[in-house]
PDB file of C-alpha atoms in Angstrom:
ATOM      1  CA  MET A 817     -25.521 -26.172 -14.524  1.00 46.00           C
ATOM      2  CA  LEU A 818     -25.630 -22.924 -16.353  1.00 50.00           C
ATOM      3  CA  ILE A 819     -26.991 -20.976 -13.357  1.00 50.00           C
ATOM      4  CA  GLN A 820     -24.519 -22.580 -11.022  1.00 43.00           C
ATOM      5  CA  GLN A 821     -21.598 -21.529 -13.344  1.00 49.00           C
ATOM      6  CA  ILE A 822     -23.075 -17.989 -13.546  1.00 50.00           C
ATOM      7  CA  LEU A 823     -23.436 -17.802  -9.702  1.00 43.00           C
ATOM      8  CA  GLU A 824     -19.794 -19.203  -9.216  1.00 46.00           C
ATOM      9  CA  LYS A 825     -18.503 -16.530 -11.521  1.00 51.00           C
ATOM     10  CA  TYR A 826     -20.433 -13.421 -10.344  1.00 50.00           C
ATOM     11  CA  ILE A 827     -21.106 -13.973  -6.621  1.00 49.00           C
ATOM     12  CA  PRO A 828     -17.358 -13.366  -5.762  1.00 53.00           C
ATOM     13  CA  LEU A 829     -17.238 -10.570  -8.062  1.00 55.00           C
ATOM     14  CA  ILE A 830     -20.266  -8.869  -6.370  1.00 58.00           C
ATOM     15  CA  SER A 831     -19.010  -9.662  -2.835  1.00 61.00           C
ATOM     16  CA  ASN A 832     -15.593  -8.116  -3.373  1.00 71.00           C
ATOM     17  CA  MET A 833     -17.095  -4.980  -5.061  1.00 78.00           C
ATOM     18  CA  LEU A 834     -19.990  -4.589  -2.643  1.00 83.00           C
ATOM     19  CA  VAL A 835     -18.441  -3.162   0.502  1.00 84.00           C
ATOM     20  CA  PRO A 836     -16.508  -0.235  -1.085  1.00 89.00           C
ATOM     21  CA  ALA A 837     -19.344   0.509  -3.563  1.00 88.00           C
ATOM     22  CA  ILE A 838     -21.982   0.559  -0.699  1.00 91.00           C
ATOM     23  CA  ILE A 839     -19.805   2.900   1.382  1.00 92.00           C
ATOM     24  CA  TYR A 840     -19.124   5.302  -1.504  1.00 93.00           C
ATOM     25  CA  ALA A 841     -22.726   5.260  -2.756  1.00 93.00           C
ATOM     26  CA  VAL A 842     -24.115   5.956   0.741  1.00 93.00           C
ATOM     27  CA  SER A 843     -21.699   8.830   1.386  1.00 93.00           C
ATOM     28  CA  LEU A 844     -22.422  10.375  -2.019  1.00 93.00           C
ATOM     29  CA  LEU A 845     -26.355  10.168  -1.557  1.00 93.00           C
ATOM     30  CA  SER A 846     -25.942  11.730   2.010  1.00 91.00           C
ATOM     31  CA  PHE A 847     -23.916  14.526   0.580  1.00 91.00           C
ATOM     32  CA  LEU A 848     -26.266  15.137  -2.348  1.00 90.00           C
ATOM     33  CA  VAL A 849     -29.264  15.264   0.006  1.00 89.00           C
ATOM     34  CA  ASN A 850     -27.619  17.416   2.369  1.00 86.00           C
ATOM     35  CA  ASP A 851     -24.248  19.138   1.556  1.00 78.00           C
ATOM     36  CA  LYS A 852     -23.985  21.373   4.541  1.00 82.00           C
ATOM     37  CA  PHE A 853     -22.928  19.347   7.522  1.00 85.00           C
ATOM     38  CA  SER A 854     -22.771  21.032  10.932  1.00 86.00           C
ATOM     39  CA  PHE A 855     -19.282  22.273  12.069  1.00 87.00           C
ATOM     40  CA  GLN A 856     -18.953  19.413  14.521  1.00 90.00           C
ATOM     41  CA  THR A 857     -19.677  16.862  12.028  1.00 89.00           C
ATOM     42  CA  ASN A 858     -16.953  18.349   9.598  1.00 90.00           C
ATOM     43  CA  VAL A 859     -14.407  18.254  12.549  1.00 91.00           C
ATOM     44  CA  ILE A 860     -15.221  14.666  13.253  1.00 92.00           C
ATOM     45  CA  PHE A 861     -14.743  13.648   9.587  1.00 93.00           C
ATOM     46  CA  HIS A 862     -11.639  15.766   9.580  1.00 92.00           C
ATOM     47  CA  TYR A 863     -10.075  14.054  12.535  1.00 93.00           C
ATOM     48  CA  LEU A 864     -11.269  10.641  11.520  1.00 94.00           C
ATOM     49  CA  PHE A 865      -9.440  11.114   8.090  1.00 94.00           C
ATOM     50  CA  TYR A 866      -6.122  11.910   9.870  1.00 94.00           C
ATOM     51  CA  SER A 867      -6.598   8.989  12.435  1.00 94.00           C
ATOM     52  CA  LEU A 868      -7.358   6.458   9.633  1.00 94.00           C
ATOM     53  CA  SER A 869      -4.441   7.628   7.671  1.00 92.00           C
ATOM     54  CA  ILE A 870      -1.969   7.236  10.538  1.00 93.00           C
ATOM     55  CA  CYS A 871      -3.519   3.721  11.405  1.00 92.00           C
ATOM     56  CA  SER A 872      -3.197   2.512   7.882  1.00 91.00           C
ATOM     57  CA  LEU A 873       0.417   3.826   7.602  1.00 88.00           C
ATOM     58  CA  LEU A 874       1.414   2.101  10.884  1.00 89.00           C
ATOM     59  CA  ILE A 875      -0.159  -1.075   9.500  1.00 87.00           C
ATOM     60  CA  LEU A 876       1.970  -0.847   6.293  1.00 83.00           C
ATOM     61  CA  LEU A 877       5.107  -0.139   8.573  1.00 81.00           C
ATOM     62  CA  ASN A 878       4.459  -2.977  10.820  1.00 82.00           C
ATOM     63  CA  PHE A 879       3.907  -5.662   8.208  1.00 78.00           C
ATOM     64  CA  ASN A 880       6.239  -4.031   5.705  1.00 73.00           C
ATOM     65  CA  ILE A 881       3.813  -4.090   2.826  1.00 77.00           C
ATOM     66  CA  ASN A 882       2.972  -1.275   0.288  1.00 76.00           C
ATOM     67  CA  ARG A 883      -0.815  -1.990  -0.174  1.00 77.00           C
ATOM     68  CA  HIS A 884      -2.459   1.235  -0.959  1.00 82.00           C
ATOM     69  CA  MET A 885       0.673   3.151  -0.110  1.00 81.00           C
ATOM     70  CA  PHE A 886       0.395   5.919  -2.569  1.00 81.00           C
ATOM     71  CA  LEU A 887      -3.357   6.445  -2.038  1.00 86.00           C
ATOM     72  CA  ILE A 888      -2.749   6.845   1.739  1.00 89.00           C
ATOM     73  CA  ILE A 889       0.272   9.140   1.444  1.00 87.00           C
ATOM     74  CA  GLY A 890      -1.065  10.886  -1.608  1.00 86.00           C
ATOM     75  CA  SER A 891      -4.626  11.642  -0.282  1.00 90.00           C
ATOM     76  CA  PHE A 892      -2.944  12.723   3.040  1.00 91.00           C
ATOM     77  CA  ILE A 893      -0.799  15.269   1.243  1.00 88.00           C
ATOM     78  CA  CYS A 894      -3.540  16.495  -1.050  1.00 89.00           C
ATOM     79  CA  TYR A 895      -5.986  17.094   1.864  1.00 93.00           C
ATOM     80  CA  MET A 896      -3.286  19.129   3.898  1.00 91.00           C
ATOM     81  CA  PHE A 897      -2.464  21.189   0.725  1.00 89.00           C
ATOM     82  CA  ILE A 898      -6.123  21.784  -0.122  1.00 90.00           C
ATOM     83  CA  ASN A 899      -6.889  23.074   3.394  1.00 90.00           C
ATOM     84  CA  TYR A 900      -3.796  25.402   3.217  1.00 89.00           C
ATOM     85  CA  ILE A 901      -4.760  26.657  -0.222  1.00 90.00           C
ATOM     86  CA  LYS A 902      -8.238  27.357   0.885  1.00 89.00           C
ATOM     87  CA  ARG A 903      -7.091  29.371   3.964  1.00 88.00           C
ATOM     88  CA  GLU A 904      -4.552  31.376   1.907  1.00 87.00           C
ATOM     89  CA  TYR A 905      -6.721  32.225  -1.223  1.00 86.00           C
ATOM     90  CA  GLY A 906     -10.309  31.876   0.021  1.00 83.00           C
ATOM     91  CA  ALA A 907     -13.128  31.154  -2.520  1.00 80.00           C
ATOM     92  CA  ASP A 908     -10.770  31.387  -5.547  1.00 82.00           C
ATOM     93  CA  PHE A 909      -8.507  28.569  -4.370  1.00 84.00           C
ATOM     94  CA  TYR A 910      -9.568  26.460  -7.322  1.00 81.00           C
ATOM     95  CA  LYS A 911      -8.056  28.969  -9.741  1.00 80.00           C
ATOM     96  CA  THR A 912      -4.628  28.696  -8.177  1.00 83.00           C
ATOM     97  CA  ILE A 913      -1.605  26.915 -10.001  1.00 84.00           C
ATOM     98  CA  TRP A 914      -1.024  24.765  -6.866  1.00 84.00           C
ATOM     99  CA  PHE A 915      -4.574  23.442  -6.794  1.00 86.00           C
ATOM    100  CA  ASN A 916      -4.654  22.709 -10.477  1.00 85.00           C
ATOM    101  CA  TYR A 917      -1.332  20.897 -10.536  1.00 85.00           C
ATOM    102  CA  LEU A 918      -2.391  19.023  -7.394  1.00 87.00           C
ATOM    103  CA  ILE A 919      -5.394  17.518  -9.065  1.00 87.00           C
ATOM    104  CA  ILE A 920      -3.473  16.632 -12.175  1.00 87.00           C
ATOM    105  CA  LEU A 921      -0.450  15.043 -10.379  1.00 86.00           C
ATOM    106  CA  PHE A 922      -2.642  12.857  -8.027  1.00 88.00           C
ATOM    107  CA  PRO A 923      -4.149  10.794 -10.842  1.00 87.00           C
ATOM    108  CA  LEU A 924      -0.997  10.792 -12.831  1.00 85.00           C
ATOM    109  CA  ASN A 925       1.091   9.511  -9.765  1.00 84.00           C
ATOM    110  CA  LEU A 926      -1.597   6.894  -9.117  1.00 84.00           C
ATOM    111  CA  ILE A 927      -1.013   5.517 -12.635  1.00 82.00           C
ATOM    112  CA  LEU A 928       2.684   5.534 -12.381  1.00 80.00           C
ATOM    113  CA  PHE A 929       2.691   4.014  -8.855  1.00 78.00           C
ATOM    114  CA  TYR A 930       0.572   1.091  -9.819  1.00 76.00           C
ATOM    115  CA  LEU A 931       2.593   0.526 -12.976  1.00 71.00           C
ATOM    116  CA  TYR A 932       5.491   0.494 -10.739  1.00 69.00           C
ATOM    117  CA  GLY A 933       4.564  -2.752  -9.372  1.00 65.00           C
ATOM    118  CA  ARG A 934       4.088  -4.030  -5.715  1.00 67.00           C
ATOM    119  CA  PHE A 935       7.062  -3.890  -3.342  1.00 64.00           C
ATOM    120  CA  ARG A 936       7.950  -3.856   0.372  1.00 67.00           C
ATOM    121  CA  PHE A 937       7.018  -0.665   2.321  1.00 65.00           C
ATOM    122  CA  ILE A 938      10.573  -0.428   3.717  1.00 68.00           C
ATOM    123  CA  SER A 939      12.560  -0.510   0.539  1.00 71.00           C
ATOM    124  CA  SER A 940      14.622   1.395  -1.970  1.00 74.00           C
ATOM    125  CA  LYS A 941      11.450   1.684  -4.257  1.00 72.00           C
ATOM    126  CA  SER A 942       9.654   3.442  -1.426  1.00 72.00           C
ATOM    127  CA  LEU A 943      12.516   6.030  -1.387  1.00 76.00           C
ATOM    128  CA  HIS A 944      12.224   6.333  -5.161  1.00 75.00           C
ATOM    129  CA  VAL A 945       8.555   7.209  -4.731  1.00 74.00           C
ATOM    130  CA  ILE A 946       9.295   9.806  -2.047  1.00 78.00           C
ATOM    131  CA  MET A 947      11.996  11.337  -4.204  1.00 82.00           C
ATOM    132  CA  LEU A 948       9.591  11.472  -7.107  1.00 80.00           C
ATOM    133  CA  LEU A 949       6.931  13.442  -5.038  1.00 78.00           C
ATOM    134  CA  LEU A 950       9.627  15.876  -3.818  1.00 80.00           C
ATOM    135  CA  LEU A 951      10.782  16.496  -7.248  1.00 84.00           C
ATOM    136  CA  GLU A 952       7.302  17.144  -8.422  1.00 80.00           C
ATOM    137  CA  PHE A 953       6.663  19.735  -5.674  1.00 80.00           C
ATOM    138  CA  GLY A 954       9.911  21.430  -6.709  1.00 82.00           C
ATOM    139  CA  VAL A 955       8.878  21.629 -10.264  1.00 82.00           C
ATOM    140  CA  VAL A 956       5.423  23.001  -9.286  1.00 79.00           C
ATOM    141  CA  GLU A 957       6.981  25.595  -7.244  1.00 79.00           C
ATOM    142  CA  LEU A 958       9.255  26.642 -10.082  1.00 83.00           C
ATOM    143  CA  LEU A 959       6.267  26.804 -12.387  1.00 79.00           C
ATOM    144  CA  GLU A 960       4.251  28.936  -9.944  1.00 76.00           C
ATOM    145  CA  LYS A 961       7.288  31.408  -9.642  1.00 79.00           C
ATOM    146  CA  HIS A 962       7.169  31.947 -13.345  1.00 78.00           C
ATOM    147  CA  ASN A 963       3.372  31.875 -13.485  1.00 79.00           C
ATOM    148  CA  VAL A 964       3.102  28.844 -15.829  1.00 76.00           C
ATOM    149  CA  ASN A 965      -0.177  27.144 -15.709  1.00 75.00           C
ATOM    150  CA  LEU A 966      -0.626  24.172 -18.037  1.00 72.00           C
ATOM    151  CA  SER A 967      -4.111  23.359 -16.970  1.00 73.00           C
ATOM    152  CA  ILE A 968      -7.092  23.543 -19.415  1.00 73.00           C
ATOM    153  CA  MET A 969     -10.041  24.786 -17.679  1.00 71.00           C
ATOM    154  CA  ILE A 970     -13.935  24.469 -18.408  1.00 73.00           C
ATOM    155  CA  GLY A 971     -15.641  26.491 -15.743  1.00 72.00           C
ATOM    156  CA  LYS A 972     -14.312  24.848 -12.491  1.00 74.00           C
ATOM    157  CA  ILE A 973     -13.304  21.618 -14.373  1.00 78.00           C
ATOM    158  CA  ASN A 974      -9.685  20.775 -15.017  1.00 81.00           C
ATOM    159  CA  VAL A 975      -9.854  18.961 -18.279  1.00 85.00           C
ATOM    160  CA  LEU A 976      -6.353  17.211 -18.032  1.00 83.00           C
ATOM    161  CA  ALA A 977      -7.205  16.004 -14.512  1.00 86.00           C
ATOM    162  CA  VAL A 978     -10.459  14.523 -15.674  1.00 86.00           C
ATOM    163  CA  VAL A 979      -8.754  12.630 -18.559  1.00 88.00           C
ATOM    164  CA  LEU A 980      -6.122  11.278 -16.200  1.00 87.00           C
ATOM    165  CA  TYR A 981      -8.753  10.135 -13.797  1.00 88.00           C
ATOM    166  CA  LEU A 982     -10.855   8.540 -16.457  1.00 89.00           C
ATOM    167  CA  CYS A 983      -7.759   6.533 -17.744  1.00 87.00           C
ATOM    168  CA  PHE A 984      -7.193   5.296 -14.266  1.00 85.00           C
ATOM    169  CA  ILE A 985     -10.712   4.433 -13.468  1.00 86.00           C
ATOM    170  CA  VAL A 986     -11.269   2.656 -16.845  1.00 86.00           C
ATOM    171  CA  THR A 987      -8.002   0.852 -16.571  1.00 83.00           C
ATOM    172  CA  PHE A 988      -8.552  -0.289 -12.948  1.00 79.00           C
ATOM    173  CA  LEU A 989     -12.253  -1.174 -13.592  1.00 80.00           C
ATOM    174  CA  ILE A 990     -11.195  -3.639 -16.358  1.00 81.00           C
ATOM    175  CA  LYS A 991      -8.456  -4.974 -14.085  1.00 77.00           C
ATOM    176  CA  SER A 992     -10.755  -5.406 -11.100  1.00 74.00           C
ATOM    177  CA  ILE A 993     -13.278  -7.416 -13.066  1.00 75.00           C
ATOM    178  CA  LYS A 994     -10.523  -9.724 -14.570  1.00 74.00           C
ATOM    179  CA  THR A 995      -8.676 -10.222 -11.205  1.00 71.00           C
ATOM    180  CA  ASN A 996     -11.752  -9.950  -8.922  1.00 70.00           C
ATOM    181  CA  ASN A 997      -9.859  -9.046  -5.832  1.00 74.00           C
ATOM    182  CA  SER A 998     -10.711  -6.610  -2.970  1.00 76.00           C
ATOM    183  CA  TYR A 999      -7.455  -4.823  -3.387  1.00 79.00           C
ATOM    184  CA  ASN A1000      -8.348  -3.593  -6.838  1.00 81.00           C
ATOM    185  CA  TYR A1001     -12.003  -2.801  -6.138  1.00 85.00           C
ATOM    186  CA  SER A1002     -10.780  -0.801  -2.887  1.00 87.00           C
ATOM    187  CA  THR A1003      -8.271   1.024  -4.880  1.00 86.00           C
ATOM    188  CA  LEU A1004     -10.793   2.006  -7.542  1.00 87.00           C
ATOM    189  CA  TYR A1005     -13.452   3.297  -5.246  1.00 91.00           C
ATOM    190  CA  SER A1006     -10.948   5.010  -2.901  1.00 92.00           C
ATOM    191  CA  ALA A1007      -9.568   6.954  -5.910  1.00 91.00           C
ATOM    192  CA  ILE A1008     -13.074   7.723  -7.011  1.00 92.00           C
ATOM    193  CA  ALA A1009     -13.874   9.040  -3.506  1.00 93.00           C
ATOM    194  CA  VAL A1010     -10.762  11.196  -3.679  1.00 93.00           C
ATOM    195  CA  ALA A1011     -11.686  12.560  -6.956  1.00 92.00           C
ATOM    196  CA  THR A1012     -15.199  13.408  -5.673  1.00 93.00           C
ATOM    197  CA  GLY A1013     -13.525  15.212  -2.688  1.00 92.00           C
ATOM    198  CA  PHE A1014     -11.610  17.254  -5.281  1.00 90.00           C
ATOM    199  CA  TYR A1015     -14.644  18.170  -7.121  1.00 89.00           C
ATOM    200  CA  PHE A1016     -16.631  19.235  -3.936  1.00 90.00           C
ATOM    201  CA  SER A1017     -13.484  20.766  -2.241  1.00 88.00           C
ATOM    202  CA  ASP A1018     -15.160  24.164  -2.354  1.00 86.00           C
ATOM    203  CA  LYS A1019     -17.433  23.007   0.445  1.00 85.00           C
ATOM    204  CA  ALA A1020     -15.972  21.863   3.690  1.00 82.00           C
ATOM    205  CA  SER A1021     -18.332  19.117   3.982  1.00 89.00           C
ATOM    206  CA  GLY A1022     -17.447  17.623   0.557  1.00 90.00           C
ATOM    207  CA  LEU A1023     -13.641  17.725   1.270  1.00 91.00           C
ATOM    208  CA  SER A1024     -13.698  16.127   4.595  1.00 92.00           C
ATOM    209  CA  LEU A1025     -16.350  13.677   3.934  1.00 93.00           C
ATOM    210  CA  PHE A1026     -14.990  12.143   0.711  1.00 95.00           C
ATOM    211  CA  PHE A1027     -11.325  12.082   1.879  1.00 95.00           C
ATOM    212  CA  PHE A1028     -12.467  10.376   4.906  1.00 95.00           C
ATOM    213  CA  ILE A1029     -14.432   7.655   2.807  1.00 95.00           C
ATOM    214  CA  ALA A1030     -11.341   7.079   0.748  1.00 94.00           C
ATOM    215  CA  GLN A1031      -9.218   6.327   3.844  1.00 94.00           C
ATOM    216  CA  LEU A1032     -12.091   4.314   5.282  1.00 94.00           C
ATOM    217  CA  ILE A1033     -12.256   2.030   2.322  1.00 93.00           C
ATOM    218  CA  ILE A1034      -8.568   1.518   2.405  1.00 91.00           C
ATOM    219  CA  PHE A1035      -8.527   0.775   6.153  1.00 93.00           C
ATOM    220  CA  ILE A1036     -11.365  -1.867   5.894  1.00 90.00           C
ATOM    221  CA  ASP A1037      -9.448  -3.565   2.907  1.00 88.00           C
ATOM    222  CA  LEU A1038      -6.213  -3.627   4.907  1.00 88.00           C
ATOM    223  CA  VAL A1039      -7.780  -5.004   8.072  1.00 87.00           C
ATOM    224  CA  PHE A1040      -9.860  -7.743   6.212  1.00 84.00           C
ATOM    225  CA  THR A1041      -6.799  -8.587   4.011  1.00 81.00           C
ATOM    226  CA  LEU A1042      -4.526  -9.275   7.117  1.00 81.00           C
ATOM    227  CA  ALA A1043      -7.251 -11.292   8.714  1.00 78.00           C
ATOM    228  CA  TYR A1044      -7.702 -13.417   5.614  1.00 74.00           C
ATOM    229  CA  ASN A1045      -3.954 -13.846   5.133  1.00 73.00           C
ATOM    230  CA  TYR A1046      -3.656 -15.023   8.622  1.00 70.00           C
ATOM    231  CA  PHE A1047      -5.761 -18.273   7.590  1.00 71.00           C
ATOM    232  CA  TYR A1048      -4.792 -18.413   3.920  1.00 68.00           C
ATOM    233  CA  ASP A1049      -1.833 -17.888   1.801  1.00 65.00           C
ATOM    234  CA  GLU A1050      -2.167 -14.695  -0.349  1.00 61.00           C
ATOM    235  CA  THR A1051      -0.648 -15.983  -3.454  1.00 60.00           C
ATOM    236  CA  THR A1052      -2.081 -19.407  -3.690  1.00 61.00           C
ATOM    237  CA  GLY A1053      -5.334 -19.221  -1.728  1.00 61.00           C
ATOM    238  CA  PHE A1054      -4.462 -22.363   0.157  1.00 64.00           C
ATOM    239  CA  TYR A1055      -4.810 -22.923   3.884  1.00 67.00           C
ATOM    240  CA  SER A1056      -1.887 -21.306   5.791  1.00 67.00           C
ATOM    241  CA  ARG A1057       0.351 -22.661   8.464  1.00 65.00           C
ATOM    242  CA  ASN A1058      -1.589 -20.668  10.992  1.00 65.00           C
ATOM    243  CA  SER A1059      -4.824 -22.316   9.921  1.00 67.00           C
ATOM    244  CA  TYR A1060      -3.335 -25.753  10.419  1.00 65.00           C
ATOM    245  CA  LEU A1061      -1.982 -24.896  13.792  1.00 66.00           C
ATOM    246  CA  ILE A1062      -5.451 -23.784  14.943  1.00 66.00           C
ATOM    247  CA  LYS A1063      -7.327 -26.649  13.555  1.00 67.00           C
ATOM    248  CA  SER A1064      -4.690 -29.481  14.090  1.00 63.00           C
ATOM    249  CA  LYS A1065      -5.991 -30.402  17.571  1.00 67.00           C
ATOM    250  CA  SER A1066      -9.286 -31.515  16.022  1.00 68.00           C
ATOM    251  CA  PHE A1067      -7.713 -33.708  13.433  1.00 63.00           C
ATOM    252  CA  PRO A1068      -7.753 -37.562  13.900  1.00 62.00           C
ATOM    253  CA  PHE A1069      -4.413 -39.060  14.501  1.00 57.00           C
ATOM    254  CA  LYS A1070      -4.603 -41.277  11.452  1.00 55.00           C
ATOM    255  CA  TYR A1071      -4.120 -38.296   9.237  1.00 55.00           C
ATOM    256  CA  ASN A1072      -0.650 -36.835   8.415  1.00 54.00           C
ATOM    257  CA  LEU A1073       0.001 -33.419   7.097  1.00 56.00           C
ATOM    258  CA  GLY A1074       2.992 -31.894   5.341  1.00 57.00           C
ATOM    259  CA  ILE A1075       3.577 -28.212   5.588  1.00 56.00           C
ATOM    260  CA  ILE A1076       5.633 -26.771   2.758  1.00 58.00           C
ATOM    261  CA  SER A1077       6.661 -22.965   2.969  1.00 58.00           C
ATOM    262  CA  ILE A1078       7.431 -21.150  -0.144  1.00 59.00           C
ATOM    263  CA  ASP A1079       8.524 -17.672   0.693  1.00 59.00           C
ATOM    264  CA  ASN A1080      10.709 -16.562  -2.268  1.00 63.00           C
ATOM    265  CA  TYR A1081       8.298 -16.448  -5.200  1.00 62.00           C
ATOM    266  CA  ASP A1082      10.456 -13.781  -6.824  1.00 64.00           C
ATOM    267  CA  LYS A1083      13.397 -16.271  -7.067  1.00 67.00           C
ATOM    268  CA  LEU A1084      11.034 -18.982  -8.379  1.00 66.00           C
ATOM    269  CA  LEU A1085       9.745 -16.679 -10.879  1.00 65.00           C
ATOM    270  CA  LYS A1086      13.212 -15.785 -12.148  1.00 69.00           C
ATOM    271  CA  THR A1087      14.393 -19.418 -12.226  1.00 71.00           C
ATOM    272  CA  PHE A1088      11.296 -21.195 -13.642  1.00 68.00           C
ATOM    273  CA  GLY A1089       9.092 -18.471 -15.317  1.00 70.00           C
ATOM    274  CA  TYR A1090       5.464 -17.685 -14.629  1.00 62.00           C
ATOM    275  CA  LYS A1091       4.056 -20.907 -16.072  1.00 66.00           C
ATOM    276  CA  LYS A1092       6.268 -23.460 -14.579  1.00 68.00           C
ATOM    277  CA  GLN A1093       6.186 -21.618 -11.123  1.00 65.00           C
ATOM    278  CA  LYS A1094       2.381 -21.957 -11.247  1.00 68.00           C
ATOM    279  CA  ILE A1095       2.760 -25.660 -12.180  1.00 69.00           C
ATOM    280  CA  LEU A1096       5.104 -26.348  -9.449  1.00 66.00           C
ATOM    281  CA  THR A1097       2.899 -24.497  -6.863  1.00 66.00           C
ATOM    282  CA  ASN A1098      -0.179 -26.424  -7.976  1.00 66.00           C
ATOM    283  CA  LEU A1099       1.722 -29.667  -7.733  1.00 62.00           C
ATOM    284  CA  ILE A1100       2.796 -28.975  -4.209  1.00 60.00           C
ATOM    285  CA  LEU A1101      -0.783 -27.991  -3.224  1.00 57.00           C
TER     286      LEU A1101
END
């Protein structure tokens, strides 16, 4: 009985964590073994990164969801800026104010975005996020103009960026273990992949590989989540209407089924509170 309880508790935990963990681990080991990919390989990773970013954004737009929204947009912006800074400043790009503020703002915005809560992709909150990003770039431009660099450097390591990343990783690791869902694990490993890309950005292979891996983890999670949600309700985990319609032809006629659709969970939450909403949902199920 004890073994069964342990298996029931930890097997789902491992399965949700396994895919992003394996993808990241294989990419990191491959890079450490050989960190100088051919030019053609770097170009492939480069265009795959952009392709997956655009595909993921189209998925968010089509289904009007914000799953991994900031990771997709944020990593896209960072990747373009880093390549631009490297072309402009050469080998000393990591000393520039733009690069150092970039690696600080990315984890800071990750924390702010996930504290902001989940919302529809096409909504006023998305506009708030875009306005915040534009404001930050304006502030950085002003700081660069006056040559103000708030970064604390130890060699090539930006201490403030490391602290912010550690805060995010520890928080999301705890959250991932508690909630045990693919969203949190894919967010965690994707953010770690971006951080690794920042660290190895002085090498073309490191930058293109790890930013591509971050987008790959996100894209896989989006596709699998949409496929899962087609057959199961995301909030309750119960079979969805689509699942019933597909399997209904094989049901014996003596069985009757009632389909109840609860769409406005926000209104239920405001009316009954979290505990009573959960009781109501369980009663219906």
